[in-house]
Coordinates of C-alpha atoms in Angstrom, one line a residue:
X1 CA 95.3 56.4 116.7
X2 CA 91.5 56.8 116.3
X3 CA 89.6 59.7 114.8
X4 CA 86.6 60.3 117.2
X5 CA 85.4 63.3 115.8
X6 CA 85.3 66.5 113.9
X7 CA 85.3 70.0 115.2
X8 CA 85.3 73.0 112.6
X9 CA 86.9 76.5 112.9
X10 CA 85.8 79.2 111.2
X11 CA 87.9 81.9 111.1
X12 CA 90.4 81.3 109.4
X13 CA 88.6 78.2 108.0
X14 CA 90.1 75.2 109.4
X15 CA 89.1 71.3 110.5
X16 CA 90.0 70.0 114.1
X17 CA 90.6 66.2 114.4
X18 CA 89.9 64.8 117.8
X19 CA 91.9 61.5 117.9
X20 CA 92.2 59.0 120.7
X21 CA 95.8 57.3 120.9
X22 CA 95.9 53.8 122.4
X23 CA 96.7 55.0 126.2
X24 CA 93.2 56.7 126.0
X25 CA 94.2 60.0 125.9
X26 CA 93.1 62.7 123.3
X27 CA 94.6 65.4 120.9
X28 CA 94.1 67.6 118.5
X29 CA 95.3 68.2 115.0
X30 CA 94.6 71.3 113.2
X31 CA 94.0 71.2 109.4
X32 CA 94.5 74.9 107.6
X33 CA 92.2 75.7 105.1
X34 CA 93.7 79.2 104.4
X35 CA 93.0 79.5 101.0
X36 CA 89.5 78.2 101.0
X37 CA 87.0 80.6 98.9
X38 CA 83.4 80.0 97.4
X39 CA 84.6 79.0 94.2
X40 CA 87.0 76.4 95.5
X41 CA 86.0 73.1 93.8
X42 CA 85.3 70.9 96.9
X43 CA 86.0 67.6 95.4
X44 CA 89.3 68.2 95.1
X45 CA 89.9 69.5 98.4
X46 CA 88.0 66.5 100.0
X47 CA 90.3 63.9 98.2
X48 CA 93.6 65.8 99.0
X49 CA 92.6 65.9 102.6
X50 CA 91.6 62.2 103.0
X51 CA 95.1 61.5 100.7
X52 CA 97.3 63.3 103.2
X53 CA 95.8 62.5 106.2
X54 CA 95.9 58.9 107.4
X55 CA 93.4 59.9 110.6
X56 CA 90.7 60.4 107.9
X57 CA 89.4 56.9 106.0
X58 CA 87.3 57.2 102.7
X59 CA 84.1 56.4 104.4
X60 CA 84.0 60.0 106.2
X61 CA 84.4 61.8 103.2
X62 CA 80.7 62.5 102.7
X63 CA 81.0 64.2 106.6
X64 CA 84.1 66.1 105.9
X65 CA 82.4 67.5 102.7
X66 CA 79.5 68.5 104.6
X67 CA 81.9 70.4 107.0
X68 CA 83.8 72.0 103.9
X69 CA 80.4 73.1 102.5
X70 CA 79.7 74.6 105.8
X71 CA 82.7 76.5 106.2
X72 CA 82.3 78.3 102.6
X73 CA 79.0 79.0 103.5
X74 CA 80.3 81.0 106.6
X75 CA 82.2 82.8 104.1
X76 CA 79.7 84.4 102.2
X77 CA 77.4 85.0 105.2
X78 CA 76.6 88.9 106.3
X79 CA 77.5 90.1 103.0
X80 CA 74.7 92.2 102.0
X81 CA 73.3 93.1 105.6
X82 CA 73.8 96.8 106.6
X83 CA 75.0 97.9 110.4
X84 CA 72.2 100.2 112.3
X85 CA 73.2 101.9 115.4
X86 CA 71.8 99.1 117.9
X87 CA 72.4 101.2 120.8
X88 CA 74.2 103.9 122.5
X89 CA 75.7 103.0 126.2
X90 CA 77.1 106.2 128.2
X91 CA 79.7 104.1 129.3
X92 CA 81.8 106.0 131.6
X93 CA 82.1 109.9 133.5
X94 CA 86.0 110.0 130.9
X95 CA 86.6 109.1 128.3
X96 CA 87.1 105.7 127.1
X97 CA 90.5 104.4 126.4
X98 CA 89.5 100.7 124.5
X99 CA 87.0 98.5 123.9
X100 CA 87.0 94.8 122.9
X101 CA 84.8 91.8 122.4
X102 CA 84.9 88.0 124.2
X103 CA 85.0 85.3 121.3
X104 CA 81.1 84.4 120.8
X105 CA 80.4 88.6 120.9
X106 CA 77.8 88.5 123.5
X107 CA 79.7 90.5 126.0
X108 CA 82.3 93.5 125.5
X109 CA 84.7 95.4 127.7
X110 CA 85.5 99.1 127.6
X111 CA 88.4 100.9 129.4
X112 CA 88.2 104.4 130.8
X113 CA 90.3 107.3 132.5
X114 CA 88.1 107.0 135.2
X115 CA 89.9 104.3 135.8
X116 CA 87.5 101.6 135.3
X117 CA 86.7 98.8 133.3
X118 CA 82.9 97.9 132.6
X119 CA 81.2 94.4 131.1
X120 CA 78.5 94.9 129.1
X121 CA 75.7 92.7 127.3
X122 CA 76.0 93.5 123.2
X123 CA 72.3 92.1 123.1
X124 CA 70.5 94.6 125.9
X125 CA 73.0 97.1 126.2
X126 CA 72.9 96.5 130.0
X127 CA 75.9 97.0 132.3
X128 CA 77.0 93.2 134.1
X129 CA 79.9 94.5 136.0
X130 CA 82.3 97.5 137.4
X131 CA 85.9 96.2 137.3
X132 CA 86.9 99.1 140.2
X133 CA 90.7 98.8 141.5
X134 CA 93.0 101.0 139.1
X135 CA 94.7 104.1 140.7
X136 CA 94.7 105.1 137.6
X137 CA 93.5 105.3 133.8
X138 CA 92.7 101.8 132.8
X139 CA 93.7 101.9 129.0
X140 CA 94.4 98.6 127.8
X141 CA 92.0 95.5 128.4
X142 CA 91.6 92.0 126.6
X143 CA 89.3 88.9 127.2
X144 CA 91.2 85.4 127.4
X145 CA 89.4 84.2 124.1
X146 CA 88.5 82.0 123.2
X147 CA 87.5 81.1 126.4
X148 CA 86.7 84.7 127.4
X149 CA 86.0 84.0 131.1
X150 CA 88.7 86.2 132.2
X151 CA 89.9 89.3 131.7
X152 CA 93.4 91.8 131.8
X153 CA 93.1 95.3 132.3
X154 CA 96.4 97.6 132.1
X155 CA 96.7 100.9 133.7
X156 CA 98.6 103.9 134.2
X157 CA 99.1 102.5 137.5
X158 CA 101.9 100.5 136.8
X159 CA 99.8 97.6 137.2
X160 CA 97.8 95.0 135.7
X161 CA 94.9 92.9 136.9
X162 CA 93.2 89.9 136.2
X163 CA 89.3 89.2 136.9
X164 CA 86.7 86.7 136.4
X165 CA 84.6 87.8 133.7
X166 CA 81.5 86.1 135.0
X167 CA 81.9 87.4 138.5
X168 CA 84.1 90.8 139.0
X169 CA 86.6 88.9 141.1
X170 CA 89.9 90.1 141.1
X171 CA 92.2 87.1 140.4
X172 CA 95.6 88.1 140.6
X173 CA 97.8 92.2 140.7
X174 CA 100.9 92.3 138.4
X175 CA 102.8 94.1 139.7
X176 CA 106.7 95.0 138.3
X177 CA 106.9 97.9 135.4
X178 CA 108.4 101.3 136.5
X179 CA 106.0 103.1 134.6
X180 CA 102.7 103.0 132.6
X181 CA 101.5 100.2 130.5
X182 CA 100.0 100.7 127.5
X183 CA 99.6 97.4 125.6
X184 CA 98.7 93.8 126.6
X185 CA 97.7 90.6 125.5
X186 CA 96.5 86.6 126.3
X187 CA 98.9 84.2 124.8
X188 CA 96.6 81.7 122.8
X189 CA 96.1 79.3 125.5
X190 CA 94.9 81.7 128.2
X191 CA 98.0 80.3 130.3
X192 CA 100.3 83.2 130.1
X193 CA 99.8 87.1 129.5
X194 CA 102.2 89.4 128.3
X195 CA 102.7 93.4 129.2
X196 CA 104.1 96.2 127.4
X197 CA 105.1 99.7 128.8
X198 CA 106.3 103.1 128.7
X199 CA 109.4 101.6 131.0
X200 CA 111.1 100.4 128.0
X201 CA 110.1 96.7 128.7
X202 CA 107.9 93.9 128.5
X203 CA 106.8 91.3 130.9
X204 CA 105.7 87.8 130.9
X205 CA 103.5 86.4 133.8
X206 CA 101.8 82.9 134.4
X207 CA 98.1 83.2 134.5
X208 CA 97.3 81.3 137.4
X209 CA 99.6 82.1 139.8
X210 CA 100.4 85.3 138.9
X211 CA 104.4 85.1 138.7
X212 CA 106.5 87.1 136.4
X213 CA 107.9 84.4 134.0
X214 CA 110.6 86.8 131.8
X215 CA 110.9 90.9 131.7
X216 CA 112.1 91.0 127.9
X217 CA 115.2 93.6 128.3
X218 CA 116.6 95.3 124.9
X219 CA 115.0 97.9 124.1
X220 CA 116.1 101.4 123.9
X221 CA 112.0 103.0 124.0
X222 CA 108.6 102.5 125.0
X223 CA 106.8 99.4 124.0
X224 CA 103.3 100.1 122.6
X225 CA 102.2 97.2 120.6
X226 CA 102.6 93.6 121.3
X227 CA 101.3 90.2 119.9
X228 CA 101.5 86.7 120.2
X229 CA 101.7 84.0 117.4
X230 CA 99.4 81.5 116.7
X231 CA 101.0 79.0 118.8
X232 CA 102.1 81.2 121.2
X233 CA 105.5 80.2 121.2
X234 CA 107.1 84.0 120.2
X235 CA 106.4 87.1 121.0
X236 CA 106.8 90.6 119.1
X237 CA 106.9 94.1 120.6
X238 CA 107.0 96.8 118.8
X239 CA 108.9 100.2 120.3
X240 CA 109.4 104.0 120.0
X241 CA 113.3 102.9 119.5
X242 CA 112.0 102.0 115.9
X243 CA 112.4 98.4 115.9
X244 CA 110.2 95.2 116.1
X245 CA 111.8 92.3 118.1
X246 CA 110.8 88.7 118.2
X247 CA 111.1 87.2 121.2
X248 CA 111.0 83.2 122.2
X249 CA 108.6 82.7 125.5
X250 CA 109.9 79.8 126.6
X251 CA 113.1 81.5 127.3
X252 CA 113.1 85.1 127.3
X253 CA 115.7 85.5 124.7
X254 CA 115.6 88.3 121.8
X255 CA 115.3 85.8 118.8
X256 CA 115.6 88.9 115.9
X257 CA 115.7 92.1 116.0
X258 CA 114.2 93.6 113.1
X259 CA 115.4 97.0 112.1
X260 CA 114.8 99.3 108.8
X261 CA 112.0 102.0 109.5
X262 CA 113.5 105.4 110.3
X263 CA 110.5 106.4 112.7
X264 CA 109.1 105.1 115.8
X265 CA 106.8 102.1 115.6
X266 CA 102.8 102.2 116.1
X267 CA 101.7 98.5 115.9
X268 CA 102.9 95.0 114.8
X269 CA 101.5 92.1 114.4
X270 CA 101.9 88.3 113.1
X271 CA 99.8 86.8 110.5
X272 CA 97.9 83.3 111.3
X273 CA 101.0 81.2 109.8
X274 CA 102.9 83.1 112.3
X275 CA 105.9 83.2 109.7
X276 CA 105.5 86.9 108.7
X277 CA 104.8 89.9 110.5
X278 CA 103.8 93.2 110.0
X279 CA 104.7 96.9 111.8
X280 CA 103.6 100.5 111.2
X281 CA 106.0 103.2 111.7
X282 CA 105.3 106.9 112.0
X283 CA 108.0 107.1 108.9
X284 CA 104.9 106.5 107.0
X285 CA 105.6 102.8 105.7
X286 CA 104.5 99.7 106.8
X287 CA 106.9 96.4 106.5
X288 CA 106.9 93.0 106.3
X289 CA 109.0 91.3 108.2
X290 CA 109.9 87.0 107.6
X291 CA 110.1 85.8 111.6
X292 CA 112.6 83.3 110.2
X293 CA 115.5 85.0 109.0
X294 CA 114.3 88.1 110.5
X295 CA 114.2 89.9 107.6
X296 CA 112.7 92.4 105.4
X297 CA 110.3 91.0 103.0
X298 CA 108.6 94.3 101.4
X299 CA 108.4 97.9 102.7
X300 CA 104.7 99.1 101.9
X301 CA 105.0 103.1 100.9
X302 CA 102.6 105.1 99.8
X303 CA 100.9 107.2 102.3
X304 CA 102.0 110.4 102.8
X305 CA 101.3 110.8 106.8
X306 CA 102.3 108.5 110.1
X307 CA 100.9 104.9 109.9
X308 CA 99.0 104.4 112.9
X309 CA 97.6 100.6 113.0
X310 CA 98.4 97.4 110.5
X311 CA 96.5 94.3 110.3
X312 CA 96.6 91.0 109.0
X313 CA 93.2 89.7 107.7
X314 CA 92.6 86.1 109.1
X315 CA 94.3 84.0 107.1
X316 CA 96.9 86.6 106.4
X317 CA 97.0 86.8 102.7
X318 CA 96.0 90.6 102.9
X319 CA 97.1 93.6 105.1
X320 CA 95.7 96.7 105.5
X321 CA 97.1 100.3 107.3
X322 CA 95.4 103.2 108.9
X323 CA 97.2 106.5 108.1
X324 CA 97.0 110.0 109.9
X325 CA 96.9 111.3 105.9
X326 CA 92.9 110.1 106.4
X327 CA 93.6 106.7 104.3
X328 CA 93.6 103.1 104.6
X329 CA 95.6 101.0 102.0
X330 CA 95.4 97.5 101.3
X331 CA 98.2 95.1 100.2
X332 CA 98.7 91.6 98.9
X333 CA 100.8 90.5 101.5
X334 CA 103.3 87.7 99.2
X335 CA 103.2 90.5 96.2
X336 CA 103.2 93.9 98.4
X337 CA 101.0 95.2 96.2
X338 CA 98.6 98.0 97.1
X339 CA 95.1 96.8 95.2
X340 CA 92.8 99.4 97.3
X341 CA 93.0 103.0 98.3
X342 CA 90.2 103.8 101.0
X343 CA 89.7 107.1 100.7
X344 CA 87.0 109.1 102.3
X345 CA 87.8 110.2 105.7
X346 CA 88.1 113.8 106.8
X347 CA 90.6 113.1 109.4
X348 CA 93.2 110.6 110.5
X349 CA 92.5 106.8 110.8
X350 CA 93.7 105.5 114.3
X351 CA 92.2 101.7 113.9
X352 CA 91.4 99.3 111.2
X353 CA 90.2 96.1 111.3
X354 CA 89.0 93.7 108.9
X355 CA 85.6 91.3 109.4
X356 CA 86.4 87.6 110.4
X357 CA 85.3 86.7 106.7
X358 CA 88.0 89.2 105.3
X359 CA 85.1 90.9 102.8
X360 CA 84.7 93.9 104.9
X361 CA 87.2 96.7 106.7
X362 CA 86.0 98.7 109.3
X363 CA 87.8 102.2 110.1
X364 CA 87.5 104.6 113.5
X365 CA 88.1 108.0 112.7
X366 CA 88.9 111.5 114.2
X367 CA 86.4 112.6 112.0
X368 CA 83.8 111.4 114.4
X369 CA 82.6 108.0 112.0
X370 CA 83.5 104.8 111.1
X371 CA 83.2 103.4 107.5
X372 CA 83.0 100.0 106.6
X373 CA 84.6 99.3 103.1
X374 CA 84.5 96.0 100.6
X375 CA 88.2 94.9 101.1
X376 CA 87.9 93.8 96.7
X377 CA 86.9 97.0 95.2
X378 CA 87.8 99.3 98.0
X379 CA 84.4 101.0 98.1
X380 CA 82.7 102.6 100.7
X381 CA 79.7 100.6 102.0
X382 CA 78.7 102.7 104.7
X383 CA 79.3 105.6 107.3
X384 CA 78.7 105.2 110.2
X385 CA 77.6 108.3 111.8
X386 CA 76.4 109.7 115.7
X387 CA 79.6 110.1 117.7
X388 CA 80.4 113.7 118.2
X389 CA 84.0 113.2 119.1
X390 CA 86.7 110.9 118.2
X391 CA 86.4 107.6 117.5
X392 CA 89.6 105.5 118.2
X393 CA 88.6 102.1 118.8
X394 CA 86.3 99.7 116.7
X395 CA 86.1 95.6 116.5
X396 CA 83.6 92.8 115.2
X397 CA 82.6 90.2 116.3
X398 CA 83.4 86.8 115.5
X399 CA 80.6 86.6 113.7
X400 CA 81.2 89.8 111.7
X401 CA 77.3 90.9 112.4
X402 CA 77.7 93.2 114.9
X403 CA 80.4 96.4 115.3
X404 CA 81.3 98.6 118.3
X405 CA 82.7 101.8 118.3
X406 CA 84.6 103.8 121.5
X407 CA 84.8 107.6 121.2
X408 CA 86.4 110.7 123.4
X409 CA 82.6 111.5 123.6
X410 CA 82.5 109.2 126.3
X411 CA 80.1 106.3 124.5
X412 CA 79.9 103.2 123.0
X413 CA 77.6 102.7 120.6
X414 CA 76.4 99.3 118.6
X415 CA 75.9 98.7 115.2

């Protein structure tokens, strides 16, 4: 085996070896560097690296120090900038449903009940494409990053539909569920997607040629979250039967089951290590959840409303929930302890999101703003103020530089 180069991953920080092996061929081996931080001492993470891995000789340590030097730096980039209102796009005639970003956040996708999905430029603000099809409201939508040169939009239709992101083609029409679907997601790889619905199931389906792989039968509710793992070999959906499952793709099978809140479930979702997950329940807790054993790890309390989104920073060793009670918390995920109240909103929280760096959560509101908080002290850094309805979908970038916002006032706006 030969090393024949380096490639370096940001978020979470991370070095790719590109190794040739004797018939020619070439792989790749990820090294974590989840707990890398700016006051890491380098040296010793440089020696440990070249000690454990044989594909890395001592003469490339002064390169892989350079690369270790560039990660931190990406780290403490964008801290001090503030977000401005970049521009306002009057998306759609209805109101939007979603929006989302591809990987390198030059493009973004909003969903609508008019039963469209639009492409958009963040730089200009112009409109690259109509995504026209849908019987129906289009109301969940995702780019196959990192590639992002294909997208899945899932409607009240019953259906969902796979186009080229560069072009507007329509690729492929899923077509299967009884009834609406309300979540969906890329597996990793871009080869596979995976749908949730209101018919109490969801669906697995090859990318290219459009064949359902597994329907993924057990539970007793609607499905309305779903995520994949970092490798993409499970699956979790989360139901209104108030239980997570985990779910192999190969097979189809029900791995766990994982059962404890008393209320119906809002969203789930794995952390990067893909050996804990997390789900919010309209019982008002959140829990962590070991994919292993399949079972309970901590139950998060503390708000005093429904939990309405969770999520895992990047490299997962903090979570944070959004709360109809107008609150965000943040926990250490190994301790479960809360160490940040985010308090400010005048209404309920329906997303949260943290910045690729983990330094900064941003918040969507039904009290018309977002906020963007410092994850450490809990603070708020800004408000984020124009909308004049609802705002209940918000992302970053990859970069964490840029923000958008989707609100029932029928815009999009960029910060």
């Amino acid at each position: 085996m030969k090393l024949k180069r380096f490639l370096l991953r940001y978020y979470p920080p991370g070095v790719i070896l590109e190794y040739e092996l004797r018939d020619k061929s070439r792989q790749m081996k990820e090294i974590d560097l989840l707990h890398l931080s700016p006051d890491v001492d380098i040296e010793v993470i440089v020696n440990q690296i070249v000690f454990e891995e044989p594909l890395i000789s001592e003469s490339k340590k002064p390169h892989l120090r350079k690369l270790i030097y560039k990660l931190i730096e990406k780290l403490e980039c964008n801290e001090a900038s503030d977000f401005f209102l970049f521009k306002i796009l009057r998306a759609h005639i209805l109101p939007l449903t979603n929006c989302a970003f591809n990987k390198s956040g030059d493009k973004f996708i909003t969903g609508s009940y008019d039963r469209t999905c639009k492409v958009w430029n963040t730089i200009t603000g112009d409109e690259l494409l109509t995504l026209e099809g849908h019987r129906n409201v289009v109301y969940a939508i995702a780019f196959n990053n990192p590639y992002g040169d294909k997208i899945i939009t899932g409607s009240f239709d019953k259906t969902c539909k796979l186009w080229s992101a560069e072009t507007g083609q329509l690729y492929h029409t899923y077509r299967g569920h009884a009834t609406e679907i309300v979540c969906l997601s890329f597996n990793p790889h871009g080869t596979m997607l995976a749908t949730g619905s209101m018919d109490n199931t969801a669906r697995l389906w090859d990318v290219e040629t459009g064949e359902s792989l597994h329907t993924l039968l057990s539970h007793e509710a609607e499905i309305v979250s779903l995520d994949f793992d970092t490798q993409g070999n499970k699956i979790i959906t989360g139901s209104f039967d108030n239980t997570v499952k985990v779910w192999d793709v190969r097979t189809g099978r029900c791995v766990h089951s994982l059962a404890g809140h008393q209320g119906e479930i809002s969203s789930c979702q794995f952390n990067y290590a893909s050996d804990l997950c997390i789900s919010g329940s309209i019982d008002r807790t959140c829990k962590v959840w070991d994919i292993g054993s399949g079972t309970c790890v901590h139950t998060l309390r503390g708000h005093n409303d429904e939990i309405l989104d969770v999520s895992f920073n990047t490299t997962g060793s903090k979570l944070v929930t959004a709360s109809a009670d107008g609150n965000s918390r943040v926990y250490n995920t190994m301790t479960g302890a809360c160490h940040a109240i985010l308090a400010g909103h005048e209404g309920e929280i329906s997303k949260v999101t943290f910045n690729p760096q983990g330094s900064r959560i941003l918040t969507a509101s039904s009290d018309k703003t977002a906020r963007v908080w410092e994850t450490e002290t809990g603070d708020c850094l800004q408000v984020l103020e124009g909308h004049t309805d609802e705002i209940f979908s918000c992302a970053f970038n990859y970069d964490g530089d840029t923000v958008i916002t989707g609100s029932k006032d029928n815009t999009c706006r960029i910060w």
